[in-house]
Amino acid sequence: MDVNDNPPVFSASEYITSVPENSGVGTTVLHVKASDADSGTNAQITYSLIAGYVDKFAIDSRNGTITTMDVFDYEREQIFDVTIKASNVGGHPLFSVAHIIVYISDINEFIPTFKTKEFNFSVFTNVPIGTRIGKVTATDFDQGYEGEVFYLLFAQKKNMDFEIDGHSGEIYTTGSLRKQGNSHTVVKVLAKNRGVITGMDVDEALVQISIIDINDAPEFTTALYVTTVREDSMVGTSVVTVSALDHDFILDWNRFSFSIDDGNTNSSFAIDPLNGIISVNSPLDREHWPLYNLTVIATDSGSPPATGTTNVVVTVGDINDNAPRLTVTESQVKENQPQGTIVARLNASDADSPPNQGPFTYWIVKPTLGSSFSLTPDGVLFTTRPLDRELNPVYQVLVSVRDAGIPPLSSTTMFHISVQDENDNPSLQRNIYIEVKYYGSSFQGGMIGNVHPEDQDESDTFNCSIKSGPLNMFVIPYGICELWSSPFQGEATYNLTIEATDQFHFPVNNSIYVNYKGFTNASMDSCILFYVSSSSMEEFLSLKYLRFVKALDSLFNLQASKTHVFGIKAIGTEILLLAAVKNYNGQYLTREVASGISTGHKKLLEVQSNVTISRITSDPCLTNPCQNGATCNKNIHINGDIQLHLFNRLHWNNVRSGY
């Protein structure tokens, strides 16, 4: 006897099906079937809906047929689901469930409809092919596949210049509109669904297209012209020809002229306004302007005029029109170096470009037999014998350099060579006279002179030491040959022997004579002024001062008097000397008397001292009177500074005076 021990089993746990929208109530949706392994009454199955949209569907409890209980609209809702149950009728009923998904399928119930029956667009004649001019739109209320709209375009002309995108409704140009000028075109647009046209499932609209003619700018045949012209090209030489086209059909609009708008530095180029020939307008110089980027325009006769633009790049080709120049014109070499010592490796620069530059060739112009220098063609300047700075410290060599251009160019430059010093000369002894003139009762002390030896070398370093003389009065700190004096009062002359060495040769002994002499206000009140012509203070003190003082002393010895030159100052090309004269009784001669005696013997003083005295005076206001009624006042005063003049034979020290 069978026992109800098996539940009904569906053929699937989930079923998916569909039903067209607008189907009538009672439309069959699906037949479901369950099986039961039991037998007899235990195998009898009943079906029912237990969940989901149970109000939208019904099921036959005996055979499992599912039907609709409503009319569905795809545009409102597209999917439903229900849960079905299969049960047996045994004493202890068993069951199973399955899930049903029902899709509502769309049907084409609407036709596409344009929003308006006429569209108006405009387009210019100069737009490029493929330009979008407008978009038409039709609406289909169907959803999904059935709601897709497709567009078609029709026109009376066979070869129309427009097309429509079948999906987007965008209308664009398919050909040039230039020939149409100002015109008007009407096309028809059709909106449809998929499939063939039956005549009832489409909509139509008219598209009014206004074609507007505008003045097109001339178009150059190329956007960039590149050319080269030699820098020696004559004015009027043709460089390049530019050309342009104007697509306008109106006569005044397609006539144009050329001009250069920018980049024409120095007006180097000109262009024929009619044929576009660019020619040289002024002399070219590659070294100043090697490249031109000309902006050339073509302007038509429209109103307003339209302009097209192109660029013309002109490279100026080089010619050999610049001679090379030495980059360095001086060098130095040590004296006593062996023959063949390199002085310099010459280099040159050339404003031209290759191949009108190097390699350069060098030579010495008119070399003399026994010349101290030689020069290789590649620019190595070297000595031909050892040099002696003391004989010739500076050399000048005339050097030429030639480039590799055709024809070659050359230049000639004076090359300066300085001979550097070496310590190759022994020191020589010197007799040095140091005059210390001080104001007041005493000399305050300080450095009074440099006592280094005579030496032809210019870079030697000397050491000095006092060998004899009053060591309590003089000192040479650190041995650097600067002689320092202690404070001193009175008049005296000291003699010292200074040993000096250049630390390479044997030392020498210098004889130093230091003369101290003070002066006072009385000296200044009684002084006379000598104006002596001299090229420099150094020349006067080194060569003429001692002779002048000796001549002055000799003159006043005859007058039973002694002279004292206590002031000196350079004024332009003259040396001003201040001197006072005392008789043997210690009394100063008046300035008028001393000046009169000196003036009376001026020629004698000049002959004995080998100087030219321009004037002698006791009062400079008398020799240079003021003009225009002004009053002259002389003023001789002393400040506290020490003035030191150091020259070869004579060192002069005095408290600085103002005159």
XYZ file of C-alpha atoms in Angstrom:
659
model
C 0.000 0.000 0.000
C 1.452 3.446 -1.111
C 2.414 5.970 1.514
C 2.493 9.722 0.721
C 6.152 10.185 1.265
C 7.156 12.256 -1.814
C 6.297 15.925 -2.429
C 5.393 17.179 -5.906
C 8.486 18.412 -7.790
C 8.490 21.243 -10.408
C 10.531 20.799 -13.513
C 12.455 24.003 -12.541
C 12.777 26.109 -9.425
C 12.355 29.316 -11.477
C 10.493 30.077 -14.679
C 10.946 33.137 -16.887
C 8.338 34.105 -19.433
C 6.791 37.137 -21.128
C 3.462 38.490 -22.242
C 2.844 41.323 -24.742
C 1.473 44.548 -23.408
C -2.205 45.272 -24.036
C -3.030 41.503 -23.989
C -6.630 40.773 -22.906
C -7.596 39.403 -19.524
C -7.284 35.587 -19.502
C -4.279 35.515 -21.839
C -2.229 32.403 -21.085
C 1.141 33.309 -19.610
C 2.681 29.900 -18.847
C 1.941 26.201 -18.261
C 3.766 24.834 -15.238
C 3.957 21.134 -14.426
C 4.931 19.278 -11.282
C 5.311 15.492 -10.832
C 4.862 13.226 -7.771
C 6.601 9.865 -7.351
C 3.759 8.501 -5.228
C 0.762 6.742 -6.788
C -2.969 6.881 -6.560
C -4.505 9.664 -4.648
C -1.126 10.455 -3.171
C 0.000 11.540 -6.658
C -2.871 13.952 -7.284
C -1.517 17.587 -7.453
C -3.216 20.942 -7.017
C -1.637 24.349 -7.929
C -2.040 27.723 -6.251
C -0.464 31.237 -6.152
C 0.905 32.040 -2.757
C 2.988 35.221 -3.138
C 3.869 38.089 -5.462
C 1.416 39.799 -7.803
C -1.353 37.351 -7.068
C -3.943 40.001 -7.994
C -2.553 40.235 -11.518
C -2.483 36.531 -12.387
C -4.597 33.369 -11.931
C -3.622 29.705 -12.008
C -5.714 26.661 -12.882
C -5.448 24.469 -9.755
C -5.703 21.284 -11.783
C -3.338 21.764 -14.732
C -1.043 24.696 -13.639
C -2.004 27.085 -16.449
C -1.222 30.722 -15.479
C -3.340 33.439 -17.098
C -3.594 37.251 -16.819
C -6.154 39.026 -14.679
C -5.225 42.562 -15.912
C -4.181 44.454 -19.067
C -0.492 45.496 -18.839
C 1.180 48.673 -20.164
C 4.871 48.293 -21.010
C 5.466 51.995 -20.684
C 4.312 51.864 -17.053
C 5.776 48.591 -15.766
C 7.831 45.904 -17.395
C 8.283 43.042 -14.870
C 6.172 41.030 -12.411
C 6.775 37.928 -10.303
C 4.656 35.331 -8.460
C 5.339 32.286 -6.353
C 3.394 29.111 -7.152
C 2.782 26.107 -4.927
C 2.188 22.469 -5.955
C 0.578 20.269 -3.235
C -0.601 16.586 -3.180
C -3.848 15.594 -1.486
C -2.669 12.769 0.740
C -3.419 12.427 4.405
C -0.330 14.346 5.157
C -0.055 16.736 2.151
C 3.424 17.555 0.890
C 4.297 20.476 -1.420
C 7.022 22.400 -3.237
C 7.208 25.976 -4.652
C 8.618 27.658 -7.741
C 9.321 31.309 -8.699
C 7.802 32.783 -11.872
C 9.179 35.983 -13.503
C 6.935 37.591 -16.102
C 8.303 40.270 -18.473
C 5.868 42.566 -20.264
C 7.072 42.867 -23.875
C 6.677 46.102 -25.776
C 4.592 46.458 -28.880
C 4.859 49.346 -31.303
C 1.799 51.244 -30.347
C 3.112 54.814 -31.018
C 4.569 56.442 -34.132
C 7.410 59.043 -34.104
C 6.151 62.635 -34.013
C 8.136 65.827 -34.762
C 7.852 68.582 -32.214
C 7.229 71.009 -35.056
C 6.384 70.556 -38.694
C 9.037 73.075 -39.846
C 12.644 73.700 -38.823
C 14.709 76.733 -39.826
C 18.515 76.711 -40.023
C 21.175 78.948 -41.575
C 24.747 78.261 -42.699
C 27.591 80.316 -44.175
C 29.023 79.423 -47.566
C 32.587 79.126 -46.267
C 32.032 76.411 -43.695
C 34.058 73.232 -44.190
C 32.462 69.969 -45.304
C 30.981 68.108 -42.359
C 29.818 71.224 -40.537
C 26.733 70.645 -38.359
C 23.999 73.174 -39.218
C 21.164 71.988 -36.930
C 19.259 69.096 -35.405
C 15.682 67.836 -35.860
C 13.963 65.790 -33.168
C 10.965 63.450 -33.218
C 9.435 61.746 -30.186
C 8.178 58.147 -29.912
C 6.483 57.214 -26.649
C 7.288 53.578 -27.081
C 10.024 52.354 -24.829
C 13.127 50.446 -25.774
C 13.480 48.749 -29.136
C 10.118 49.891 -30.485
C 10.718 53.490 -29.410
C 13.876 53.966 -31.500
C 13.504 56.743 -34.112
C 15.320 56.791 -37.462
C 15.625 59.839 -39.728
C 15.688 60.139 -43.504
C 16.266 63.280 -45.622
C 14.820 63.974 -49.052
C 15.340 66.899 -51.437
C 14.240 67.872 -54.920
C 17.813 68.214 -56.169
C 19.640 65.000 -56.851
C 23.043 66.234 -55.706
C 22.181 68.041 -52.534
C 24.963 69.232 -50.206
C 23.336 68.072 -46.975
C 22.869 64.809 -45.124
C 21.234 63.744 -41.886
C 22.519 61.421 -39.218
C 19.936 58.596 -39.158
C 20.145 58.189 -35.397
C 20.716 61.695 -33.970
C 18.782 63.845 -36.456
C 21.768 66.178 -36.908
C 22.001 67.759 -40.354
C 25.486 68.508 -41.703
C 27.100 69.624 -44.959
C 28.431 67.049 -47.396
C 29.802 69.412 -50.037
C 31.101 72.943 -50.604
C 28.475 75.679 -50.410
C 30.630 78.375 -51.996
C 28.955 78.156 -55.403
C 25.477 78.565 -53.972
C 26.030 82.141 -52.790
C 23.046 83.688 -51.031
C 20.315 81.070 -51.538
C 17.569 79.051 -49.867
C 17.059 75.286 -49.783
C 14.081 73.240 -48.574
C 14.477 69.582 -47.655
C 12.036 67.053 -46.194
C 12.857 64.975 -43.154
C 11.140 61.645 -42.331
C 11.004 60.087 -38.835
C 10.258 56.329 -38.625
C 10.626 53.227 -36.485
C 12.429 50.112 -37.520
C 11.319 48.131 -40.513
C 9.664 49.103 -43.771
C 7.563 52.183 -44.221
C 3.886 51.397 -44.432
C 2.766 54.984 -44.758
C 0.993 55.096 -41.404
C 3.974 54.733 -39.070
C 6.022 57.820 -40.030
C 5.997 61.577 -39.534
C 7.339 64.322 -41.777
C 8.754 67.834 -41.348
C 10.203 70.511 -43.608
C 13.650 71.994 -43.056
C 14.266 75.515 -44.356
C 18.022 76.130 -44.873
C 19.249 79.664 -45.541
C 22.694 79.733 -47.183
C 24.501 83.016 -46.423
C 27.390 84.121 -48.575
C 30.288 85.900 -46.740
C 33.603 87.300 -47.854
C 36.127 84.470 -47.635
C 39.731 85.351 -46.834
C 42.275 84.450 -49.500
C 43.984 81.143 -48.761
C 47.713 80.725 -49.315
C 48.777 77.578 -51.107
C 51.009 76.726 -48.143
C 51.020 77.858 -44.531
C 54.830 78.094 -44.399
C 57.424 79.028 -46.992
C 61.102 78.308 -46.262
C 63.870 79.733 -48.413
C 67.490 80.960 -48.355
C 69.164 84.047 -49.820
C 72.871 84.966 -49.834
C 73.814 87.998 -47.796
C 75.584 89.557 -50.791
C 72.436 89.446 -52.929
C 71.795 92.690 -54.758
C 68.735 94.800 -54.020
C 65.956 93.526 -56.246
C 67.046 89.878 -56.154
C 64.014 87.567 -56.157
C 63.815 85.425 -53.031
C 60.550 83.454 -53.208
C 57.045 83.735 -54.665
C 53.946 83.261 -52.521
C 50.537 82.497 -53.989
C 46.965 82.441 -52.711
C 43.428 81.618 -53.880
C 40.144 83.344 -53.075
C 37.036 81.114 -53.441
C 34.542 83.943 -53.513
C 32.434 84.195 -56.699
C 31.736 87.897 -56.249
C 34.305 89.674 -58.393
C 35.284 92.353 -55.885
C 35.684 89.752 -53.194
C 38.158 87.512 -55.004
C 40.624 90.262 -55.902
C 43.442 90.612 -53.379
C 46.902 92.093 -52.879
C 49.985 90.937 -50.938
C 51.924 92.783 -48.255
C 54.476 92.016 -45.525
C 52.849 92.578 -42.148
C 55.560 91.679 -39.623
C 59.128 90.456 -39.181
C 60.647 92.649 -41.903
C 63.550 94.061 -39.860
C 65.265 97.054 -41.497
C 62.771 96.718 -44.377
C 65.111 94.099 -45.786
C 62.484 92.646 -48.135
C 59.682 93.883 -50.356
C 56.757 92.031 -51.967
C 55.018 92.733 -55.233
C 51.373 93.300 -54.216
C 50.042 91.637 -57.376
C 52.224 88.621 -58.139
C 53.550 87.850 -54.631
C 57.267 87.936 -55.550
C 59.382 88.687 -52.473
C 62.688 90.391 -53.297
C 65.659 91.940 -51.476
C 64.868 95.544 -50.576
C 68.002 96.639 -48.686
C 71.533 95.247 -48.171
C 71.605 92.102 -46.024
C 74.080 91.285 -43.270
C 73.923 87.751 -41.897
C 76.079 88.675 -38.922
C 73.397 91.120 -37.738
C 70.211 89.347 -38.909
C 70.746 85.716 -39.941
C 67.063 84.782 -39.996
C 63.810 86.509 -40.893
C 60.336 85.228 -40.072
C 58.090 87.277 -42.323
C 54.335 87.417 -41.829
C 52.821 87.850 -45.289
C 49.145 88.707 -45.721
C 46.763 88.691 -48.676
C 43.910 91.199 -48.334
C 40.906 91.166 -50.659
C 38.655 94.014 -51.793
C 35.572 92.982 -49.827
C 33.754 95.237 -47.433
C 34.970 94.683 -44.853
C 38.124 93.205 -46.403
C 39.217 89.689 -45.433
C 42.837 88.744 -44.858
C 44.729 85.474 -45.222
C 48.106 84.886 -43.575
C 51.220 82.806 -44.181
C 54.765 82.784 -42.828
C 57.909 83.050 -44.891
C 61.130 81.976 -43.153
C 64.180 83.429 -44.914
C 67.636 82.206 -43.907
C 70.436 84.562 -44.912
C 73.302 82.517 -46.338
C 76.805 83.451 -45.239
C 79.608 84.814 -47.400
C 83.116 85.409 -46.182
C 82.843 89.117 -45.430
C 84.348 89.247 -41.927
C 88.016 88.881 -41.165
C 89.003 86.819 -38.117
C 90.172 88.640 -34.985
C 92.479 87.502 -32.213
C 90.473 86.841 -29.062
C 93.439 87.727 -26.798
C 96.085 90.309 -27.690
C 98.446 90.077 -24.727
C 100.379 87.482 -22.770
C 103.349 87.164 -20.463
C 106.411 84.979 -20.117
C 109.131 84.744 -17.495
C 112.596 85.978 -18.320
C 115.515 83.530 -18.685
C 113.276 80.686 -19.924
C 114.870 78.376 -22.517
C 114.330 78.655 -26.241
C 111.003 77.152 -27.306
C 109.051 78.279 -24.225
C 105.378 78.684 -25.170
C 104.143 82.242 -24.684
C 100.556 81.774 -25.859
C 98.283 79.589 -27.934
C 96.476 82.077 -30.109
C 92.783 81.832 -30.824
C 90.630 83.838 -33.175
C 86.945 84.543 -33.598
C 85.104 85.085 -36.847
C 81.603 86.521 -37.168
C 81.038 84.423 -40.276
C 79.701 80.880 -40.069
C 81.439 77.682 -41.223
C 83.094 77.077 -43.612
C 84.074 80.768 -43.631
C 85.628 80.496 -40.158
C 88.491 78.183 -39.232
C 90.755 76.457 -39.300
C 92.722 79.682 -38.941
C 96.296 80.279 -40.096
C 98.654 82.513 -38.089
C 101.968 84.186 -38.923
C 104.241 87.015 -37.752
C 104.250 89.978 -40.114
C 107.725 90.809 -41.419
C 109.732 88.814 -38.880
C 113.275 90.090 -38.454
C 116.406 87.994 -38.338
C 117.120 87.131 -34.741
C 113.568 87.850 -33.607
C 112.823 86.737 -30.059
C 109.609 84.957 -31.049
C 108.264 82.518 -33.603
C 104.707 81.514 -34.470
C 103.432 78.226 -35.889
C 100.633 78.256 -38.502
C 98.222 76.823 -35.930
C 98.864 79.671 -33.495
C 101.530 78.511 -31.035
C 103.683 81.538 -30.121
C 107.044 80.611 -28.542
C 110.431 82.131 -27.717
C 113.473 81.641 -29.928
C 115.972 82.547 -27.187
C 116.001 83.410 -23.470
C 114.647 86.886 -22.629
C 116.059 89.514 -20.258
C 113.445 91.761 -18.642
C 116.058 94.313 -17.607
C 117.027 94.781 -21.267
C 113.519 94.662 -22.728
C 110.490 94.294 -20.425
C 107.865 94.506 -23.170
C 107.677 93.144 -26.712
C 105.220 93.893 -29.470
C 104.714 91.339 -32.218
C 102.621 92.066 -35.301
C 100.466 88.966 -35.859
C 98.192 88.165 -38.818
C 95.429 85.574 -38.845
C 93.634 84.244 -41.933
C 90.362 82.298 -42.162
C 89.442 79.336 -44.397
C 86.790 81.132 -46.431
C 86.801 81.592 -50.190
C 88.302 84.025 -50.843
C 90.133 84.056 -47.477
C 90.214 87.173 -45.286
C 92.843 88.167 -42.740
C 93.507 90.782 -40.081
C 96.653 92.077 -38.393
C 96.895 92.808 -34.668
C 99.686 94.007 -32.397
C 100.287 91.280 -29.793
C 101.784 92.538 -26.505
C 104.145 90.342 -24.485
C 105.206 91.278 -20.945
C 108.395 89.731 -19.606
C 107.987 88.726 -15.975
C 110.799 89.404 -13.574
C 113.112 86.908 -11.927
C 115.669 87.647 -9.266
C 118.655 87.531 -11.582
C 120.422 90.823 -10.749
C 122.493 91.552 -7.655
C 121.590 94.498 -5.482
C 123.661 97.721 -5.652
C 124.428 100.042 -2.794
C 122.710 103.426 -2.509
C 123.467 106.788 -0.959
C 120.171 107.970 0.491
C 119.507 111.485 1.803
C 116.564 111.839 4.162
C 115.319 115.334 4.980
C 113.163 115.508 8.123
C 111.444 118.897 8.404
C 109.326 119.305 11.488
C 107.225 122.142 12.863
C 107.653 123.358 16.387
C 110.136 122.340 19.029
C 110.511 118.605 18.208
C 109.929 115.810 15.711
C 107.355 113.355 16.989
C 109.017 110.313 15.458
C 107.854 107.782 12.885
C 108.782 106.161 9.596
C 111.156 108.453 7.677
C 112.180 106.450 4.606
C 112.647 103.167 2.785
C 116.310 102.187 2.663
C 116.242 99.193 0.302
C 119.168 98.838 -2.099
C 119.258 99.661 -5.798
C 118.138 96.596 -7.808
C 117.153 96.184 -11.445
C 114.714 93.440 -10.532
C 111.204 94.669 -9.810
C 109.821 91.787 -7.784
C 112.599 91.280 -5.245
C 111.883 91.273 -1.526
C 114.562 92.843 0.656
C 115.707 92.464 4.223
C 117.575 95.312 5.911
C 119.431 95.744 9.184
C 121.389 98.624 10.785
C 125.120 97.886 10.816
C 126.322 101.206 12.213
C 124.811 104.392 13.563
C 122.831 105.398 16.657
C 120.796 102.288 17.355
C 118.922 104.081 20.112
C 117.721 106.622 17.559
C 116.766 104.399 14.599
C 115.158 101.024 14.077
C 114.033 98.839 11.124
C 111.006 96.820 12.328
C 110.774 93.258 11.029
C 113.693 93.866 8.665
C 111.445 95.175 5.867
C 113.725 98.136 5.058
C 111.475 100.851 6.507
C 113.605 103.151 8.639
C 111.869 104.532 11.723
C 113.087 107.441 13.835
C 112.613 108.091 17.525
C 111.332 111.529 18.600
C 113.972 114.215 18.093
C 114.545 117.811 19.112
C 116.999 120.200 17.514
C 119.056 120.181 14.333
C 121.433 117.362 13.429
C 122.628 115.072 10.667
C 123.159 111.366 11.255
C 125.009 108.822 9.151
C 123.954 105.165 9.164
C 125.150 102.080 7.365
C 122.350 99.714 6.356
C 123.043 96.167 5.199
C 120.465 95.138 2.594
C 119.947 91.846 0.759
C 117.511 90.421 -1.797
C 117.977 87.034 -0.054
C 119.595 85.562 -3.151
C 122.725 87.593 -3.932
C 125.432 88.995 -1.673
C 124.266 91.807 0.624
C 125.298 95.439 0.083
C 125.774 98.383 2.441
C 123.722 101.557 1.919
C 124.904 104.915 3.284
C 122.041 106.822 4.849
C 122.181 110.534 5.729
C 119.365 111.785 7.951
C 119.067 115.540 8.401
C 116.698 116.940 11.067
C 115.681 120.574 10.991
C 112.669 122.270 12.508
C 110.768 125.385 11.537
C 108.467 127.757 13.402
C 105.926 130.466 12.883
C 108.808 132.861 12.452
C 110.058 130.713 9.567
C 106.694 130.939 7.873
C 106.331 134.656 8.516
C 109.690 135.270 6.858
C 109.488 132.736 4.043
C 109.893 133.373 0.360
C 108.205 131.285 -2.338
C 110.025 129.718 -5.269
C 107.943 128.358 -8.169
C 110.078 125.827 -10.047
C 109.079 124.106 -13.276
C 109.247 120.297 -13.090
C 107.460 117.369 -14.665
C 106.870 115.693 -11.309
C 107.735 115.754 -7.649
C 109.764 112.572 -8.111
C 111.861 114.080 -10.894
C 112.554 117.231 -8.877
C 113.474 115.542 -5.580
C 115.551 112.805 -7.219
C 117.562 114.982 -9.598
C 117.369 118.696 -8.761
C 116.489 119.383 -5.154
C 119.981 119.008 -3.628
C 121.535 121.178 -6.362
C 118.881 123.834 -5.816
C 119.486 123.904 -2.031
C 123.241 124.051 -2.564
C 122.882 126.930 -5.033
C 120.587 128.779 -2.615
C 123.040 128.258 0.274
C 125.932 129.524 -1.870
C 123.997 132.660 -2.767
C 123.178 133.612 0.832
C 126.572 132.605 2.233
C 127.770 135.678 0.424
C 125.218 137.579 2.474
C 126.478 136.021 5.713
C 123.226 134.081 6.001
C 121.962 130.525 6.032
C 118.880 129.210 4.181
C 116.317 126.667 5.239
C 113.933 125.076 2.721
C 111.156 123.748 4.946
C 108.121 123.333 2.671
C 107.433 121.736 -0.686
C 104.240 121.179 -2.668
C 103.315 120.165 -6.229
C 100.994 122.639 -7.996
C 100.177 121.506 -11.516
C 103.420 121.486 -13.529
C 105.296 123.451 -10.887
C 106.922 122.744 -7.529
C 106.371 125.339 -4.810
C 109.272 125.643 -2.343
C 109.091 127.599 0.929
C 112.413 128.863 2.291
C 113.477 131.135 5.130
C 116.871 132.910 5.527
C 118.704 133.588 8.846
C 121.777 135.717 9.273
C 124.627 134.503 11.412
C 123.183 136.362 14.393
C 120.114 134.111 14.282
C 117.811 136.776 12.947
C 115.516 136.060 9.974
C 115.872 138.232 6.961
C 112.608 139.843 6.086
C 110.792 138.189 3.264
C 111.090 141.320 1.178
C 114.888 141.404 1.548
C 115.299 137.664 0.960
C 112.961 137.778 -2.013
C 114.791 140.740 -3.489
C 118.195 139.028 -3.208
C 116.828 135.814 -4.742
C 115.106 137.628 -7.560
C 118.250 139.571 -8.350
C 120.224 136.353 -8.695
C 117.496 134.285 -10.360
C 119.590 133.483 -13.460
C 122.521 132.370 -11.289
C 120.270 130.067 -9.283
C 118.856 128.526 -12.453
C 122.319 127.882 -13.936
C 123.760 126.370 -10.764
C 120.728 124.161 -9.999
C 119.713 123.356 -13.578
C 116.101 124.325 -12.912
C 113.711 126.851 -14.404
C 112.313 129.257 -11.828
C 109.072 130.781 -13.062
C 108.803 133.337 -10.257
C 110.108 134.270 -6.803
C 107.901 136.178 -4.414
C 107.346 137.023 -0.817
C 103.649 137.503 -1.380
C 101.744 135.396 -3.960
C 99.052 138.063 -4.023
C 101.540 140.360 -5.768
C 102.236 137.931 -8.624
C 98.610 136.885 -9.079
C 96.429 139.889 -8.163
C 92.697 139.329 -7.872
C 90.403 140.551 -10.617
C 87.266 142.700 -10.566
C 88.153 144.510 -7.388
C 88.453 141.403 -5.176
C 90.872 141.275 -2.254
C 93.681 138.646 -2.018
C 94.774 137.271 1.347
C 97.683 134.895 1.763
C 97.433 132.126 4.356
C 100.189 129.683 5.254
C 99.212 127.210 7.953
C 100.359 123.876 9.357
C 98.337 120.783 10.172
C 99.353 117.775 12.208
C 99.853 115.203 9.452
C 103.263 114.013 8.354
C 103.869 114.131 4.601
C 106.433 111.701 3.215
C 107.963 111.796 -0.286
C 110.119 108.715 -1.065
C 112.321 108.877 -4.153
C 115.472 107.240 -5.406
C 118.096 109.438 -3.795
C 116.166 111.821 -1.558
C 113.449 111.189 1.012
C 111.542 114.281 2.155
C 109.502 114.295 5.361
C 107.679 117.277 6.802
C 104.626 118.153 8.801
C 102.005 118.878 6.105
C 101.625 122.537 5.261
C 98.707 124.321 3.659
C 99.456 127.199 1.348
